[in-house]
CSV table of C-alpha atoms in Angstrom, one decimal:
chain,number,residue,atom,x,y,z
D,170,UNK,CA,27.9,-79.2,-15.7
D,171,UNK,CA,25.5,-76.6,-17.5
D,172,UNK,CA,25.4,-76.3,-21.0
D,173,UNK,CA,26.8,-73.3,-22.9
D,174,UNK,CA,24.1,-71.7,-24.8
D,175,UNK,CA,23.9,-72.1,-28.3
D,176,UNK,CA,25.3,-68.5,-29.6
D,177,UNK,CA,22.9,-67.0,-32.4
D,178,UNK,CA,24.4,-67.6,-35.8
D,179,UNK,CA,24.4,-63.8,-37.8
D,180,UNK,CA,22.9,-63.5,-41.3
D,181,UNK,CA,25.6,-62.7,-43.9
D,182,UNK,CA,24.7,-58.7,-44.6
D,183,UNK,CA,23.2,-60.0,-48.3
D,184,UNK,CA,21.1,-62.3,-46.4
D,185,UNK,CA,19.7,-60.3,-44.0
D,186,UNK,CA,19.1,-57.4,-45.8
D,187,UNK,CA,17.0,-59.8,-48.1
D,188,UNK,CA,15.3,-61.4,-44.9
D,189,UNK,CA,14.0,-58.0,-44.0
D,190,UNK,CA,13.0,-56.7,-47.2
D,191,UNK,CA,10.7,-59.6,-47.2
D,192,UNK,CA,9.6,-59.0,-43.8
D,193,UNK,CA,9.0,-55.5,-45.0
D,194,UNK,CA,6.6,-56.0,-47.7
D,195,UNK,CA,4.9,-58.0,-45.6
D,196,UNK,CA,4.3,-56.1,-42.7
D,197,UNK,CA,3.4,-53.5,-45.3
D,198,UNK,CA,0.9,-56.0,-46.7
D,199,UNK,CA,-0.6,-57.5,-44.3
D,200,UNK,CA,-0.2,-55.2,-41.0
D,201,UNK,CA,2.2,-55.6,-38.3
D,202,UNK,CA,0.0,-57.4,-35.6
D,203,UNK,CA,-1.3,-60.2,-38.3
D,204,UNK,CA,2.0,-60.9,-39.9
D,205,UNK,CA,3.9,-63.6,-37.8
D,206,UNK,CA,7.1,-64.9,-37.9
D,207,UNK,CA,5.8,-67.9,-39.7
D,208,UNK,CA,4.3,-65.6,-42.8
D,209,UNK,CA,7.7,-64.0,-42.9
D,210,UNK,CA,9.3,-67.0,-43.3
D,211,UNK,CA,6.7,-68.8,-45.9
D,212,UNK,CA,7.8,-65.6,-47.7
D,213,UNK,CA,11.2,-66.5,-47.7
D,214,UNK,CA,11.1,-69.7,-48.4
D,215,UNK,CA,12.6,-71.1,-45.3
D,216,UNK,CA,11.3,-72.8,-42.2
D,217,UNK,CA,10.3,-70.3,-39.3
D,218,UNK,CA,12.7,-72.0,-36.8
D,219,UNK,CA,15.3,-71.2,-39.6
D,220,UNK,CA,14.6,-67.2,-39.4
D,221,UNK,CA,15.3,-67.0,-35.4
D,222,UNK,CA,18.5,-68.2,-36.2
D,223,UNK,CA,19.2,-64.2,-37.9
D,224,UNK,CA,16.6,-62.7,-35.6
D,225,UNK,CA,15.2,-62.9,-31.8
D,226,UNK,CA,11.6,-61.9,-33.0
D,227,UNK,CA,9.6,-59.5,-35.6
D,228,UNK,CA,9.8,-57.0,-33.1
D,229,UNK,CA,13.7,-57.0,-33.5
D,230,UNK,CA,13.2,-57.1,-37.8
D,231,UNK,CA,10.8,-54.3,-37.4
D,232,UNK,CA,12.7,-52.3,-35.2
D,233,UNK,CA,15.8,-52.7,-37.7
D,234,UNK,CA,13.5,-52.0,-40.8
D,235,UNK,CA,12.1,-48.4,-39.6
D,236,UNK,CA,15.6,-47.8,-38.0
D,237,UNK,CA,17.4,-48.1,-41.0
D,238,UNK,CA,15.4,-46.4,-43.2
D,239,UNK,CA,15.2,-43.4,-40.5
D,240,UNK,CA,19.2,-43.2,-40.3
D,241,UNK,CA,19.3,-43.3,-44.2
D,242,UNK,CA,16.8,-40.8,-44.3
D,243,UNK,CA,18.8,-38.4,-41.8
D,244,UNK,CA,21.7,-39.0,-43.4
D,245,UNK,CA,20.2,-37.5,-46.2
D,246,UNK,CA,18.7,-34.6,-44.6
D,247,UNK,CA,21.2,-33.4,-42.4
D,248,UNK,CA,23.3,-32.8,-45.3
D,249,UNK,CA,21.0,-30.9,-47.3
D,250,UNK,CA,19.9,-29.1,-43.9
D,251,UNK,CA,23.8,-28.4,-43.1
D,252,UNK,CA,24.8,-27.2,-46.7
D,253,UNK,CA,22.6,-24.0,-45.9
D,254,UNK,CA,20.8,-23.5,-48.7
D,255,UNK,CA,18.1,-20.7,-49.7
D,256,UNK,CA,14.6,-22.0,-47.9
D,257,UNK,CA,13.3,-22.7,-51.5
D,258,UNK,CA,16.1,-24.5,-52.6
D,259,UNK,CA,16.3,-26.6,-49.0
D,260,UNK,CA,12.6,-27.1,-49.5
D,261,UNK,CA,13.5,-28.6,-53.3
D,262,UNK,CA,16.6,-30.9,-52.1
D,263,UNK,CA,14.3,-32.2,-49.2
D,264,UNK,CA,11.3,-32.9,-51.3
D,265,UNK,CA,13.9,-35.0,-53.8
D,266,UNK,CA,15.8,-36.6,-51.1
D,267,UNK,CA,12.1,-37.5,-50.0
D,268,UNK,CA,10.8,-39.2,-53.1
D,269,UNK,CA,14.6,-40.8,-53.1
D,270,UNK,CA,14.0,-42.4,-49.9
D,271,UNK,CA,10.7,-43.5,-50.8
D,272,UNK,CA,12.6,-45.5,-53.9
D,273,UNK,CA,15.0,-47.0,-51.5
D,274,UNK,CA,12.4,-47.9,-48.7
D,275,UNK,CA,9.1,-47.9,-50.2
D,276,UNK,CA,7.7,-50.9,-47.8
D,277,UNK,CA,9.4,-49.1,-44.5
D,278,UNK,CA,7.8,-45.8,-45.4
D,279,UNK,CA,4.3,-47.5,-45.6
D,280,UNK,CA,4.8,-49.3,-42.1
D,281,UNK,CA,6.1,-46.4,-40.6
D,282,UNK,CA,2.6,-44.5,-41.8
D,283,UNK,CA,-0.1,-47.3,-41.0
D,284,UNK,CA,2.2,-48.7,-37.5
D,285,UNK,CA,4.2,-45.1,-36.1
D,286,UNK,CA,1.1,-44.1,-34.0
D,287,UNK,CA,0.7,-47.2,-31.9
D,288,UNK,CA,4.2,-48.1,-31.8
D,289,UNK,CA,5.5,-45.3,-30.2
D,290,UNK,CA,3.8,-46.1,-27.4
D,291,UNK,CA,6.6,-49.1,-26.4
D,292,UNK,CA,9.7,-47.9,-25.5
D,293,UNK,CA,11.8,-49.9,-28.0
D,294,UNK,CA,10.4,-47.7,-30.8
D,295,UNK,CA,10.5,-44.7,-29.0
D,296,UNK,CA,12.8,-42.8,-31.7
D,297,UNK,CA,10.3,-42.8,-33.6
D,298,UNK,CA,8.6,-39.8,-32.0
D,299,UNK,CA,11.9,-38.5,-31.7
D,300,UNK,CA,12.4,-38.7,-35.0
D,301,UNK,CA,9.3,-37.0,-36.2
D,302,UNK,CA,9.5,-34.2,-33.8
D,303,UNK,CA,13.2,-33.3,-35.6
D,304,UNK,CA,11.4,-33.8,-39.1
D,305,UNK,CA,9.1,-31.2,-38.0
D,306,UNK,CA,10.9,-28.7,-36.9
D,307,UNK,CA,13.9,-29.4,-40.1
D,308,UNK,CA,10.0,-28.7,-42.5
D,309,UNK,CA,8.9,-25.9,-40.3
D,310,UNK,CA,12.0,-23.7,-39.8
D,311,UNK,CA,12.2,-24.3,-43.6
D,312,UNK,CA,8.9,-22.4,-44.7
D,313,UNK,CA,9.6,-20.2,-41.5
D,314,UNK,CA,13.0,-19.3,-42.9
D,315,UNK,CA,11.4,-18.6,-46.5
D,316,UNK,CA,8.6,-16.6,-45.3
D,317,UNK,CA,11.0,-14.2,-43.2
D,318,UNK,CA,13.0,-13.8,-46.7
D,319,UNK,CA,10.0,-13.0,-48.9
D,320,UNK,CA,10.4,-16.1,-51.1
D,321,UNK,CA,6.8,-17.7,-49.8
D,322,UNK,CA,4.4,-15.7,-49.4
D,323,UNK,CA,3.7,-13.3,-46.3
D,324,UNK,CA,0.4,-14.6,-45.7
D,325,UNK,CA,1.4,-18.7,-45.4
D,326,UNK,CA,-0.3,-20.5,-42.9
D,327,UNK,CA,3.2,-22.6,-42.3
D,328,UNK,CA,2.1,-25.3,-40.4
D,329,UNK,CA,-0.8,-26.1,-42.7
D,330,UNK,CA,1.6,-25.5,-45.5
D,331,UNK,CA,4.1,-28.1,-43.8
D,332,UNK,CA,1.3,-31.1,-43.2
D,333,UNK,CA,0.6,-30.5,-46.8
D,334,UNK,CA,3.5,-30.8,-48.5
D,335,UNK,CA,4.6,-33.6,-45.9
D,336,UNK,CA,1.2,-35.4,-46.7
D,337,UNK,CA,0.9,-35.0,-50.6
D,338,UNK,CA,5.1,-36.5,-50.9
D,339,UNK,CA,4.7,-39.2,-48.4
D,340,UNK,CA,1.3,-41.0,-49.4
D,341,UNK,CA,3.3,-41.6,-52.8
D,342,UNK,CA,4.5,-44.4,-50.9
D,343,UNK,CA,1.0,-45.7,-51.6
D,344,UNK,CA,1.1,-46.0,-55.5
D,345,UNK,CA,5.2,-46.5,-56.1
D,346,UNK,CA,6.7,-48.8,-57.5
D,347,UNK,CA,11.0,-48.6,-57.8
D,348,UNK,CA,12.0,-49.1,-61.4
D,349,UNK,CA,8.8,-47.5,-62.6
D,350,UNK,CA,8.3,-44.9,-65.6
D,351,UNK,CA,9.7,-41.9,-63.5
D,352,UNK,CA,13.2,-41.6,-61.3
D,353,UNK,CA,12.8,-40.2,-57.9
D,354,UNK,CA,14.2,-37.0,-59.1
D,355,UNK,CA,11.4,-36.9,-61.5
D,356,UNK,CA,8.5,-37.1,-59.9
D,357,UNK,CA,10.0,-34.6,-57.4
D,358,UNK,CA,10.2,-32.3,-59.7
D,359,UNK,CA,6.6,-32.4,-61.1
D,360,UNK,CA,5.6,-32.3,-57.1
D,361,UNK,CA,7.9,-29.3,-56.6
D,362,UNK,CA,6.0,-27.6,-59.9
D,363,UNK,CA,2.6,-28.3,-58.8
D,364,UNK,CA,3.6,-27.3,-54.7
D,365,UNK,CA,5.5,-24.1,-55.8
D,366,UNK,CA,4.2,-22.7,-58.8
D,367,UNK,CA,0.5,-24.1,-58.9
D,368,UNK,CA,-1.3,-26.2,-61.9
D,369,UNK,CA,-3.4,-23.5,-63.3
D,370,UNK,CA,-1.8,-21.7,-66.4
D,371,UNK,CA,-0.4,-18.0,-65.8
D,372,UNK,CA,-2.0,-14.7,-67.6
């Protein structure tokens, strides 16, 4: 008579949001391909054996990492997007929801810039390029939108403008630290400052 497999005992939702904020920081340490499931556990201070009880591999904790922060990220944008705002104002509430997501998922946001461009390669974590091409085109329509209306200027290259702005929020992934001097909201605002009205003082 066969034996019924073992079922797979689920995390309590404390627990495994825990276990993959660890795993988090250290695939943002250490890289995805040299972190193993052992390093993941040393980190949380249980036996690797003990982790495939609340996952099937680090390709399932990685792929729930980016996923989350993605649909939290969306969730945010698609109601700033849908709440049809001037461009300069959508352009405001997205840089903030930005730097608010970046408080929330600091780790994810660094794997998701070191790991995106070979991972999108495997089907699992094909939303990824799904999701970038609808980031795009919510950042683009946004200056396109704000050009048309003569609130940024006429002669705006938009797509430079766009990897700009997209590159000079995100790397503050790199150097942030949640429960630091500033709240999201205000270094988003000294961004905004600096993207919209310029450093150098006015005659």
């Amino acid at each position: 008579m066969p034996t019924k497999k073992k079922p797979q005992v689920t995390a309590a939702p404390a627990r495994r949001r825990e276990l993959l904020d660890t795993a988090a920081e250290v695939f943002a340490e250490q890289g995805y391909n040299a972190t193993t499931v052992r390093k993941i556990a040393d980190h949380a201070g249980m036996l690797a054996g003990s982790l495939y009880y609340h996952f099937d591999s680090k390709e399932s904790m990685l792929e729930e990492i980016l996923r989350t922060f993605l649909d939290e990220l969306w969730d945010g944008y698609d109601t700033v997007l849908d709440a049809e705002l001037g461009p300069r104002e959508t352009l405001e509430a997205l840089v903030t929801e930005s730097f608010r997501e970046i408080d929330r998922h600091r780790a994810a946001v660094a794997i998701y810039q070191k790991e995106s461009k070979q991972l999108v390669a495997q089907d699992r974590f094909a939303f990824l390029a799904a999701s970038q091409r609808k980031f795009e085109k919510a950042w683009l329509s946004t200056l396109e939108r704000g050009v048309a209306a003569g609130v940024f200027r006429s002669d705006l290259d938009v797509r430079l403008t766009y990897r700009f702005v997209r590159d000079t929020v995100w790397v503050a992934a790199s150097w942030y630290r949640p429960g630091g001097q500033h709240s999201p909201e205000e270094i988003a605002r000294q961004y905004l400052s600096m993207v919209l009205d310029g450093i150098a003082v006015r005659e």
